[in-house]
PDB file of C-alpha atoms and ligand atoms in Angstrom:
ATOM      1  CA  MET A   1      19.281  -4.270  27.007  1.00 41.00           C
ATOM      2  CA  THR A   2      22.205  -2.658  25.242  1.00 41.00           C
ATOM      3  CA  THR A   3      24.621  -5.049  23.620  1.00 44.00           C
ATOM      4  CA  ALA A   4      28.240  -4.068  23.209  1.00 48.00           C
ATOM      5  CA  THR A   5      28.289  -4.922  19.530  1.00 71.00           C
ATOM      6  CA  SER A   6      25.770  -4.922  16.724  1.00 79.00           C
ATOM      7  CA  SER A   7      25.770  -5.209  12.966  1.00 80.00           C
ATOM      8  CA  TYR A   8      23.272  -4.055  10.362  1.00 80.00           C
ATOM      9  CA  THR A   9      21.977  -7.137   8.565  1.00 78.00           C
ATOM     10  CA  LEU A  10      20.123  -5.424   5.705  1.00 81.00           C
ATOM     11  CA  ASP A  11      23.027  -3.383   4.396  1.00 82.00           C
ATOM     12  CA  ASN A  12      22.298  -0.919   1.597  1.00 87.00           C
ATOM     13  CA  GLY A  13      24.936  -2.464  -0.646  1.00 81.00           C
ATOM     14  CA  ARG A  14      22.950  -5.693  -1.096  1.00 79.00           C
ATOM     15  CA  PRO A  15      20.999  -6.167  -4.314  1.00 76.00           C
ATOM     16  CA  GLY A  16      17.340  -5.433  -3.563  1.00 81.00           C
ATOM     17  CA  ALA A  17      18.065  -3.005  -0.716  1.00 89.00           C
ATOM     18  CA  GLY A  18      16.610  -0.128  -2.726  1.00 91.00           C
ATOM     19  CA  GLY A  19      13.335  -2.009  -3.207  1.00 92.00           C
ATOM     20  CA  MET A  20      13.073  -2.621   0.518  1.00 92.00           C
ATOM     21  CA  LEU A  21      13.726   1.045   1.349  1.00 96.00           C
ATOM     22  CA  ASP A  22      11.097   2.102  -1.203  1.00 96.00           C
ATOM     23  CA  CYS A  23       8.572  -0.201   0.514  1.00 95.00           C
ATOM     24  CA  LEU A  24       9.392   1.425   3.861  1.00 97.00           C
ATOM     25  CA  SER A  25       8.854   4.885   2.375  1.00 97.00           C
ATOM     26  CA  ALA A  26       5.534   3.833   0.849  1.00 97.00           C
ATOM     27  CA  VAL A  27       4.296   2.309   4.091  1.00 97.00           C
ATOM     28  CA  LEU A  28       5.586   4.885   6.583  1.00 97.00           C
ATOM     29  CA  ASP A  29       6.225   8.315   5.079  1.00 98.00           C
ATOM     30  CA  GLN A  30       2.664   9.603   5.325  1.00 97.00           C
ATOM     31  CA  SER A  31       2.399   8.956   9.052  1.00 97.00           C
ATOM     32  CA  THR A  32       5.939  10.236   9.667  1.00 98.00           C
ATOM     33  CA  VAL A  33       5.122  13.485   7.880  1.00 98.00           C
ATOM     34  CA  GLU A  34       1.888  13.882   9.887  1.00 97.00           C
ATOM     35  CA  LEU A  35       3.962  13.496  13.041  1.00 97.00           C
ATOM     36  CA  ILE A  36       6.859  15.819  12.207  1.00 98.00           C
ATOM     37  CA  ALA A  37       5.080  18.516  10.168  1.00 98.00           C
ATOM     38  CA  PRO A  38       4.055  20.504  13.277  1.00 97.00           C
ATOM     39  CA  LEU A  39       7.685  20.402  14.476  1.00 97.00           C
ATOM     40  CA  VAL A  40       9.354  21.873  11.366  1.00 98.00           C
ATOM     41  CA  GLN A  41       9.299  25.524  10.301  1.00 97.00           C
ATOM     42  CA  LEU A  42      10.843  27.345   7.348  1.00 98.00           C
ATOM     43  CA  GLY A  43      14.522  27.926   8.132  1.00 98.00           C
ATOM     44  CA  ALA A  44      14.730  25.034  10.623  1.00 98.00           C
ATOM     45  CA  HIS A  45      17.799  22.828  11.027  1.00 98.00           C
ATOM     46  CA  CYS A  46      17.011  19.076  10.909  1.00 98.00           C
ATOM     47  CA  LEU A  47      18.988  15.875  11.327  1.00 98.00           C
ATOM     48  CA  GLU A  48      17.726  12.723   9.591  1.00 98.00           C
ATOM     49  CA  LEU A  49      19.496   9.601  10.900  1.00 98.00           C
ATOM     50  CA  GLY A  50      19.606   6.340   8.954  1.00 97.00           C
ATOM     51  CA  ALA A  51      18.331   8.260   5.939  1.00 98.00           C
ATOM     52  CA  GLY A  52      17.792   5.179   3.734  1.00 97.00           C
ATOM     53  CA  ASN A  53      16.609   6.359   0.310  1.00 97.00           C
ATOM     54  CA  GLY A  54      16.275   9.952   1.567  1.00 98.00           C
ATOM     55  CA  SER A  55      12.497  10.248   1.266  1.00 98.00           C
ATOM     56  CA  VAL A  56      12.096  11.888   4.687  1.00 98.00           C
ATOM     57  CA  ALA A  57      15.118  14.140   4.046  1.00 98.00           C
ATOM     58  CA  ARG A  58      13.449  15.228   0.796  1.00 98.00           C
ATOM     59  CA  TRP A  59      10.271  16.175   2.645  1.00 98.00           C
ATOM     60  CA  LEU A  60      12.327  18.045   5.243  1.00 98.00           C
ATOM     61  CA  ALA A  61      14.221  19.938   2.528  1.00 98.00           C
ATOM     62  CA  ASP A  62      10.898  21.227   1.164  1.00 97.00           C
ATOM     63  CA  ALA A  63       9.656  22.088   4.648  1.00 98.00           C
ATOM     64  CA  VAL A  64      12.727  24.045   5.787  1.00 98.00           C
ATOM     65  CA  GLY A  65      13.297  25.789   2.432  1.00 97.00           C
ATOM     66  CA  THR A  66      16.580  27.111   1.149  1.00 96.00           C
ATOM     67  CA  GLY A  67      17.131  29.077   4.363  1.00 97.00           C
ATOM     68  CA  GLY A  68      17.155  25.874   6.408  1.00 98.00           C
ATOM     69  CA  ARG A  69      19.498  22.917   6.785  1.00 98.00           C
ATOM     70  CA  VAL A  70      18.950  19.161   6.514  1.00 98.00           C
ATOM     71  CA  VAL A  71      21.755  16.783   7.453  1.00 98.00           C
ATOM     72  CA  ALA A  72      21.077  13.222   6.250  1.00 98.00           C
ATOM     73  CA  VAL A  73      23.295  10.567   7.831  1.00 98.00           C
ATOM     74  CA  ASP A  74      23.666   6.914   6.887  1.00 97.00           C
ATOM     75  CA  LEU A  75      26.174   4.116   7.283  1.00 96.00           C
ATOM     76  CA  ASP A  76      25.859   3.678   3.522  1.00 95.00           C
ATOM     77  CA  PRO A  77      24.195   6.743   1.971  1.00 96.00           C
ATOM     78  CA  GLY A  78      24.573   5.354  -1.558  1.00 93.00           C
ATOM     79  CA  LEU A  79      20.804   4.956  -1.959  1.00 94.00           C
ATOM     80  CA  VAL A  80      19.929   8.547  -1.019  1.00 95.00           C
ATOM     81  CA  ARG A  81      18.403   9.778  -4.249  1.00 94.00           C
ATOM     82  CA  ALA A  82      20.257  12.288  -6.417  1.00 93.00           C
ATOM     83  CA  GLU A  83      17.309  14.715  -6.321  1.00 94.00           C
ATOM     84  CA  VAL A  84      17.725  14.889  -2.518  1.00 95.00           C
ATOM     85  CA  ARG A  85      21.510  15.324  -2.636  1.00 95.00           C
ATOM     86  CA  SER A  86      21.188  18.116  -5.171  1.00 95.00           C
ATOM     87  CA  ARG A  87      19.222  20.392  -2.819  1.00 96.00           C
ATOM     88  CA  GLN A  88      21.445  23.201  -1.574  1.00 96.00           C
ATOM     89  CA  GLN A  89      20.081  22.888   1.979  1.00 97.00           C
ATOM     90  CA  VAL A  90      20.842  19.135   2.161  1.00 98.00           C
ATOM     91  CA  GLN A  91      24.141  17.661   3.339  1.00 98.00           C
ATOM     92  CA  VAL A  92      24.547  13.872   3.070  1.00 98.00           C
ATOM     93  CA  LEU A  93      27.072  12.301   5.446  1.00 97.00           C
ATOM     94  CA  ARG A  94      28.447   8.770   5.614  1.00 97.00           C
ATOM     95  CA  ARG A  95      28.708   8.021   9.330  1.00 97.00           C
ATOM     96  CA  ASP A  96      28.590   4.929  11.517  1.00 97.00           C
ATOM     97  CA  LEU A  97      26.460   6.021  14.453  1.00 97.00           C
ATOM     98  CA  ARG A  98      27.980   3.281  16.625  1.00 96.00           C
ATOM     99  CA  THR A  99      31.452   4.771  16.428  1.00 96.00           C
ATOM    100  CA  ASP A 100      31.660   8.071  14.519  1.00 97.00           C
ATOM    101  CA  PRO A 101      31.110  11.516  16.013  1.00 97.00           C
ATOM    102  CA  LEU A 102      27.617  12.982  15.618  1.00 97.00           C
ATOM    103  CA  PRO A 103      27.153  15.949  13.287  1.00 97.00           C
ATOM    104  CA  GLU A 104      27.390  19.325  14.885  1.00 96.00           C
ATOM    105  CA  GLY A 105      24.119  20.834  16.110  1.00 93.00           C
ATOM    106  CA  PRO A 106      22.037  22.466  17.245  1.00 98.00           C
ATOM    107  CA  PHE A 107      19.009  21.013  15.451  1.00 98.00           C
ATOM    108  CA  ASP A 108      15.331  21.868  15.731  1.00 98.00           C
ATOM    109  CA  LEU A 109      14.433  18.291  14.812  1.00 98.00           C
ATOM    110  CA  VAL A 110      16.340  15.020  15.071  1.00 98.00           C
ATOM    111  CA  HIS A 111      14.481  12.092  13.467  1.00 98.00           C
ATOM    112  CA  ALA A 112      15.468   8.408  13.385  1.00 98.00           C
ATOM    113  CA  ARG A 113      13.169   5.720  11.919  1.00 98.00           C
ATOM    114  CA  LEU A 114      13.823   1.971  12.125  1.00 97.00           C
ATOM    115  CA  LEU A 115      17.421   2.603  13.091  1.00 97.00           C
ATOM    116  CA  LEU A 116      18.262   2.701  16.797  1.00 97.00           C
ATOM    117  CA  ALA A 117      16.937  -0.812  17.526  1.00 94.00           C
ATOM    118  CA  HIS A 118      19.764  -2.062  15.291  1.00 94.00           C
ATOM    119  CA  LEU A 119      22.501  -0.165  17.151  1.00 96.00           C
ATOM    120  CA  GLY A 120      24.181  -1.640  20.230  1.00 95.00           C
ATOM    121  CA  ASN A 121      24.822   1.873  21.626  1.00 96.00           C
ATOM    122  CA  ARG A 122      21.134   2.875  21.361  1.00 97.00           C
ATOM    123  CA  ASP A 123      20.753   3.741  25.058  1.00 97.00           C
ATOM    124  CA  ALA A 124      23.791   6.033  25.021  1.00 97.00           C
ATOM    125  CA  LEU A 125      22.674   7.647  21.758  1.00 98.00           C
ATOM    126  CA  VAL A 126      19.408   8.997  23.169  1.00 98.00           C
ATOM    127  CA  PRO A 127      21.041  11.487  25.591  1.00 98.00           C
ATOM    128  CA  ALA A 128      23.695  12.270  22.956  1.00 98.00           C
ATOM    129  CA  LEU A 129      20.964  13.106  20.409  1.00 98.00           C
ATOM    130  CA  ALA A 130      19.037  15.078  23.025  1.00 98.00           C
ATOM    131  CA  GLY A 131      22.225  17.087  23.519  1.00 98.00           C
ATOM    132  CA  LEU A 132      22.131  18.124  19.840  1.00 98.00           C
ATOM    133  CA  LEU A 133      18.731  19.803  20.167  1.00 98.00           C
ATOM    134  CA  ALA A 134      18.208  23.550  20.091  1.00 98.00           C
ATOM    135  CA  PRO A 135      15.977  24.901  22.871  1.00 97.00           C
ATOM    136  CA  GLY A 136      12.412  23.927  21.916  1.00 96.00           C
ATOM    137  CA  GLY A 137      13.720  21.272  19.501  1.00 98.00           C
ATOM    138  CA  ALA A 138      12.321  17.734  19.248  1.00 98.00           C
ATOM    139  CA  LEU A 139      13.772  14.229  19.099  1.00 98.00           C
ATOM    140  CA  VAL A 140      11.525  11.768  17.223  1.00 98.00           C
ATOM    141  CA  VAL A 141      12.330   8.054  17.310  1.00 98.00           C
ATOM    142  CA  GLU A 142      10.173   5.618  15.342  1.00 98.00           C
ATOM    143  CA  GLU A 143      10.486   1.858  15.710  1.00 97.00           C
ATOM    144  CA  TRP A 144       8.545  -1.221  14.797  1.00 94.00           C
ATOM    145  CA  GLY A 145       6.980  -3.628  17.216  1.00 87.00           C
ATOM    146  CA  ALA A 146       5.335  -6.740  15.780  1.00 66.00           C
ATOM    147  CA  ALA A 147       1.567  -6.617  15.234  1.00 60.00           C
ATOM    148  CA  GLY A 148       1.421 -10.007  16.896  1.00 66.00           C
ATOM    149  CA  PRO A 149       2.453 -13.478  15.805  1.00 67.00           C
ATOM    150  CA  GLY A 150       1.491 -13.743  12.155  1.00 69.00           C
ATOM    151  CA  VAL A 151      -1.704 -11.725  12.245  1.00 90.00           C
ATOM    152  CA  VAL A 152      -3.361 -12.499   8.915  1.00 96.00           C
ATOM    153  CA  LEU A 153      -6.746 -10.839   8.474  1.00 96.00           C
ATOM    154  CA  SER A 154      -7.806 -12.596   5.310  1.00 97.00           C
ATOM    155  CA  SER A 155      -6.445 -15.277   2.982  1.00 98.00           C
ATOM    156  CA  PRO A 156      -7.723 -17.989   0.667  1.00 98.00           C
ATOM    157  CA  TRP A 157      -4.976 -20.250   2.115  1.00 98.00           C
ATOM    158  CA  PRO A 158      -5.470 -21.561   5.662  1.00 96.00           C
ATOM    159  CA  GLU A 159      -1.714 -21.789   6.215  1.00 97.00           C
ATOM    160  CA  THR A 160      -0.816 -18.134   5.498  1.00 97.00           C
ATOM    161  CA  ALA A 161      -0.961 -17.124   9.188  1.00 95.00           C
ATOM    162  CA  GLU A 162       1.370 -19.933  10.218  1.00 96.00           C
ATOM    163  CA  LEU A 163       3.801 -19.207   7.375  1.00 97.00           C
ATOM    164  CA  TYR A 164       3.831 -15.513   8.273  1.00 96.00           C
ATOM    165  CA  ARG A 165       4.406 -16.390  11.957  1.00 94.00           C
ATOM    166  CA  ARG A 166       7.363 -18.625  11.042  1.00 96.00           C
ATOM    167  CA  TYR A 167       8.861 -15.882   8.854  1.00 95.00           C
ATOM    168  CA  GLN A 168       8.545 -13.296  11.630  1.00 93.00           C
ATOM    169  CA  THR A 169      10.066 -15.672  14.191  1.00 93.00           C
ATOM    170  CA  ALA A 170      13.105 -16.263  11.962  1.00 95.00           C
ATOM    171  CA  LEU A 171      13.401 -12.529  11.212  1.00 93.00           C
ATOM    172  CA  VAL A 172      13.394 -11.600  14.912  1.00 91.00           C
ATOM    173  CA  ALA A 173      15.991 -14.331  15.604  1.00 93.00           C
ATOM    174  CA  MET A 174      18.166 -13.107  12.717  1.00 93.00           C
ATOM    175  CA  PHE A 175      18.025  -9.489  13.908  1.00 92.00           C
ATOM    176  CA  GLY A 176      18.549 -10.585  17.518  1.00 91.00           C
ATOM    177  CA  SER A 177      21.741 -12.438  16.631  1.00 92.00           C
ATOM    178  CA  ALA A 178      23.013  -9.172  15.080  1.00 91.00           C
ATOM    179  CA  GLY A 179      22.386  -7.226  18.303  1.00 89.00           C
ATOM    180  CA  ASN A 180      18.910  -5.826  17.536  1.00 91.00           C
ATOM    181  CA  ASP A 181      16.797  -5.195  20.645  1.00 91.00           C
ATOM    182  CA  PRO A 182      13.157  -6.270  20.043  1.00 88.00           C
ATOM    183  CA  THR A 183      12.058  -4.452  23.232  1.00 92.00           C
ATOM    184  CA  TRP A 184      13.488  -1.113  22.140  1.00 95.00           C
ATOM    185  CA  SER A 185      10.240   0.320  20.720  1.00 95.00           C
ATOM    186  CA  VAL A 186       8.738   0.089  24.214  1.00 95.00           C
ATOM    187  CA  ARG A 187      11.869   1.378  25.983  1.00 96.00           C
ATOM    188  CA  VAL A 188      12.358   4.582  23.954  1.00 97.00           C
ATOM    189  CA  HIS A 189       9.910   6.573  26.083  1.00 98.00           C
ATOM    190  CA  ALA A 190      11.801   5.912  29.339  1.00 98.00           C
ATOM    191  CA  ALA A 191      15.135   6.547  27.590  1.00 98.00           C
ATOM    192  CA  MET A 192      13.929   9.988  26.486  1.00 98.00           C
ATOM    193  CA  ALA A 193      12.576  10.813  29.944  1.00 98.00           C
ATOM    194  CA  ALA A 194      15.914   9.744  31.473  1.00 98.00           C
ATOM    195  CA  ALA A 195      17.639  12.077  28.990  1.00 98.00           C
ATOM    196  CA  ARG A 196      15.586  14.901  30.585  1.00 97.00           C
ATOM    197  CA  LEU A 197      13.486  15.565  27.520  1.00 98.00           C
ATOM    198  CA  ALA A 198      10.126  17.160  28.302  1.00 98.00           C
ATOM    199  CA  ASP A 199       6.544  16.342  27.240  1.00 97.00           C
ATOM    200  CA  VAL A 200       7.568  12.874  26.049  1.00 98.00           C
ATOM    201  CA  ARG A 201       4.688  11.127  24.283  1.00 98.00           C
ATOM    202  CA  THR A 202       4.368   7.892  22.370  1.00 97.00           C
ATOM    203  CA  VAL A 203       1.939   7.222  19.536  1.00 96.00           C
ATOM    204  CA  VAL A 204       1.371   3.690  18.187  1.00 95.00           C
ATOM    205  CA  ARG A 205      -0.154   3.216  14.759  1.00 95.00           C
ATOM    206  CA  ALA A 206      -0.844   0.294  12.439  1.00 93.00           C
ATOM    207  CA  ARG A 207      -2.969  -0.489   9.406  1.00 94.00           C
ATOM    208  CA  SER A 208      -3.698  -3.506   7.280  1.00 96.00           C
ATOM    209  CA  TRP A 209      -1.469  -4.367   4.307  1.00 96.00           C
ATOM    210  CA  THR A 210      -2.964  -5.960   1.191  1.00 98.00           C
ATOM    211  CA  GLY A 211      -1.093  -8.620  -0.771  1.00 98.00           C
ATOM    212  CA  GLY A 212       1.025  -7.117  -3.539  1.00 98.00           C
ATOM    213  CA  THR A 213       1.197  -3.635  -1.973  1.00 98.00           C
ATOM    214  CA  ALA A 214       4.273  -2.186  -0.265  1.00 97.00           C
ATOM    215  CA  GLY A 215       3.650  -3.632   3.214  1.00 96.00           C
ATOM    216  CA  CYS A 216       3.273  -7.170   1.886  1.00 97.00           C
ATOM    217  CA  ARG A 217       6.146  -6.673  -0.556  1.00 97.00           C
ATOM    218  CA  LEU A 218       8.476  -5.901   2.364  1.00 96.00           C
ATOM    219  CA  PRO A 219       8.923  -9.534   3.474  1.00 95.00           C
ATOM    220  CA  ILE A 220       9.415 -10.428  -0.197  1.00 95.00           C
ATOM    221  CA  GLU A 221      12.144  -7.782  -0.566  1.00 94.00           C
ATOM    222  CA  VAL A 222      13.755  -8.572   2.798  1.00 94.00           C
ATOM    223  CA  SER A 223      13.802 -12.322   2.243  1.00 94.00           C
ATOM    224  CA  GLY A 224      15.256 -11.731  -1.217  1.00 92.00           C
ATOM    225  CA  GLN A 225      18.228 -10.083   0.510  1.00 91.00           C
ATOM    226  CA  VAL A 226      18.749 -12.382   3.492  1.00 93.00           C
ATOM    227  CA  ARG A 227      17.273 -15.726   2.450  1.00 95.00           C
ATOM    228  CA  GLU A 228      20.238 -17.762   3.709  1.00 95.00           C
ATOM    229  CA  GLN A 229      20.234 -16.031   7.102  1.00 95.00           C
ATOM    230  CA  LEU A 230      16.491 -16.633   7.547  1.00 97.00           C
ATOM    231  CA  VAL A 231      16.936 -20.291   6.662  1.00 97.00           C
ATOM    232  CA  GLY A 232      19.870 -20.390   9.073  1.00 96.00           C
ATOM    233  CA  HIS A 233      17.511 -19.147  11.790  1.00 96.00           C
ATOM    234  CA  GLY A 234      15.096 -22.005  11.260  1.00 96.00           C
ATOM    235  CA  LEU A 235      12.871 -20.944   8.355  1.00 97.00           C
ATOM    236  CA  ASP A 236      12.042 -23.771   5.953  1.00 98.00           C
ATOM    237  CA  PRO A 237      12.897 -22.628   2.385  1.00 98.00           C
ATOM    238  CA  ALA A 238       9.665 -24.179   1.065  1.00 98.00           C
ATOM    239  CA  ASP A 239       7.631 -22.239   3.660  1.00 98.00           C
ATOM    240  CA  LEU A 240       9.412 -19.050   2.644  1.00 98.00           C
ATOM    241  CA  ASP A 241       8.691 -19.614  -1.043  1.00 98.00           C
ATOM    242  CA  ALA A 242       5.009 -20.313  -0.326  1.00 98.00           C
ATOM    243  CA  LEU A 243       4.730 -17.181   1.835  1.00 98.00           C
ATOM    244  CA  ARG A 244       6.410 -15.006  -0.809  1.00 97.00           C
ATOM    245  CA  GLU A 245       3.914 -16.256  -3.381  1.00 98.00           C
ATOM    246  CA  GLN A 246       0.906 -15.714  -1.131  1.00 98.00           C
ATOM    247  CA  LEU A 247       1.957 -12.183  -0.055  1.00 98.00           C
ATOM    248  CA  GLY A 248       1.807 -11.145  -3.698  1.00 97.00           C
ATOM    249  CA  ASP A 249      -1.884 -12.071  -3.907  1.00 98.00           C
ATOM    250  CA  PRO A 250      -4.376  -9.226  -3.279  1.00 98.00           C
ATOM    251  CA  ARG A 251      -6.779 -11.628  -1.569  1.00 98.00           C
ATOM    252  CA  VAL A 252      -4.297 -11.863   1.302  1.00 98.00           C
ATOM    253  CA  VAL A 253      -4.466  -9.107   3.927  1.00 98.00           C
ATOM    254  CA  VAL A 254      -2.136  -8.983   6.937  1.00 96.00           C
ATOM    255  CA  MET A 255      -2.101  -6.653   9.916  1.00 94.00           C
ATOM    256  CA  GLY A 256       0.842  -4.324   9.427  1.00 93.00           C
ATOM    257  CA  ASN A 257       3.560  -3.842  12.017  1.00 92.00           C
ATOM    258  CA  LEU A 258       2.878  -1.446  14.867  1.00 94.00           C
ATOM    259  CA  THR A 259       4.879   1.756  14.474  1.00 96.00           C
ATOM    260  CA  TRP A 260       5.876   3.194  17.841  1.00 97.00           C
ATOM    261  CA  SER A 261       6.713   6.888  17.493  1.00 98.00           C
ATOM    262  CA  THR A 262       8.124   8.665  20.539  1.00 98.00           C
ATOM    263  CA  ILE A 263       8.633  12.420  20.670  1.00 98.00           C
ATOM    264  CA  GLY A 264      10.517  14.363  23.324  1.00 98.00           C
ATOM    265  CA  HIS A 265      11.290  18.071  23.536  1.00 98.00           C
ATOM    266  CA  LYS A 266      14.193  20.069  24.833  1.00 97.00           C
ATOM    267  CA  THR A 267      12.743  22.764  27.038  1.00 92.00           C
ATOM    268  CA  VAL A 268      13.463  26.378  26.212  1.00 86.00           C
ATOM    269  CA  GLY A 269      16.195  27.312  28.668  1.00 71.00           C
ATOM    270  CA  GLY A 270      16.630  23.602  29.528  1.00 60.00           C
TER     271      GLY A 270
HETATM  272  C1  SAM B   1      15.745  -0.215   8.109  1.00 50.37           C
HETATM  273  S1  SAM B   1      16.569   1.059   7.245  1.00 50.37           S
HETATM  274  C2  SAM B   1      15.466   2.435   7.537  1.00 50.37           C
HETATM  275  C3  SAM B   1      15.670   3.549   6.541  1.00 50.37           C
HETATM  276  C4  SAM B   1      14.795   4.777   6.780  1.00 50.37           C
HETATM  277  N1  SAM B   1      15.079   5.375   8.072  1.00 50.37           N
HETATM  278  C5  SAM B   1      13.328   4.425   6.678  1.00 50.37           C
HETATM  279  O1  SAM B   1      12.682   4.245   7.717  1.00 50.37           O
HETATM  280  O2  SAM B   1      12.810   4.342   5.552  1.00 50.37           O
HETATM  281  C6  SAM B   1      17.923   1.463   8.326  1.00 50.37           C
HETATM  282  C7  SAM B   1      18.874   2.507   7.754  1.00 50.37           C
HETATM  283  O3  SAM B   1      19.827   2.833   8.767  1.00 50.37           O
HETATM  284  C8  SAM B   1      21.132   2.749   8.231  1.00 50.37           C
HETATM  285  N2  SAM B   1      22.059   2.306   9.278  1.00 50.37           N
HETATM  286  C9  SAM B   1      22.191   1.054   9.787  1.00 50.37           C
HETATM  287  N3  SAM B   1      23.183   1.005  10.693  1.00 50.37           N
HETATM  288  C10 SAM B   1      23.695   2.262  10.762  1.00 50.37           C
HETATM  289  C11 SAM B   1      24.755   2.849  11.499  1.00 50.37           C
HETATM  290  N4  SAM B   1      25.502   2.125  12.333  1.00 50.37           N
HETATM  291  N5  SAM B   1      25.011   4.168  11.319  1.00 50.37           N
HETATM  292  C12 SAM B   1      24.271   4.905  10.456  1.00 50.37           C
HETATM  293  N6  SAM B   1      23.254   4.405   9.725  1.00 50.37           N
HETATM  294  C13 SAM B   1      22.963   3.100   9.867  1.00 50.37           C
HETATM  295  C14 SAM B   1      21.026   1.730   7.112  1.00 50.37           C
HETATM  296  O4  SAM B   1      22.084   1.869   6.168  1.00 50.37           O
HETATM  297  C15 SAM B   1      19.632   2.016   6.543  1.00 50.37           C
HETATM  298  O5  SAM B   1      19.669   3.009   5.546  1.00 50.37           O
END
């Protein structure tokens, strides 16, 4: 389901974008590092796509050491932290992955998290990224699928689940109107197999998020950036305000989004 055009709704130039990216790092970095650590050696060359605040690029810079190379690419790399940019092995590039040429490989690891679903050329990018891999290298694509409609595990307010469901419905509609493919997390595996990557495997993980912590702050940060768009996609402003209030309360616990991580390898000699 590739659309010809797409736009990135949550652009890094909006006020509050940094807070949202920090929430993503807090929620996801540990599991990303568990996944990619076995794939990265000292001296490796890595490509981090849609680098956001650069937290994964920072981890990669430590892992590859000064003899390695980390290329961090973003449409707007302005929020990649200075401490990441200052590493001699890190190169930060401003690129639009819908239209600009890809950085020159080969890479031992190419990693993209919460990015390709937003890009209309996602299907074509998978074989292009596979083509950047060194023999034995790995492509890792991580995407979110919803945990389910408004799964609230605990709340003192009976309406939290319904409010959360309405928020998620408006969010999916907003992203969809910008060309985001909500089925992409499930389609990545077949796309990698079609790109002739070997040993493709998909891991799905999720955990609960407590009110006030990063996972529950995400909808607060996101809706702070795109309130008008969410309202334009059917969300009642009063519902949004009530949800934002409730997600800050530690008595509320929601089931976090499912993270679908798919890994494919370029065979040695392949
Ligand atoms: C949802 S954020 C995820 C950031 C980071 N990967 C993470 O998981 O914490 C998506 C990132 O991809 C970048 N991005 C969006 N569209 C892009 C494009 N066309 N080309 C390159 N980067 C893009 C955004 O600027 C943003 O930093």
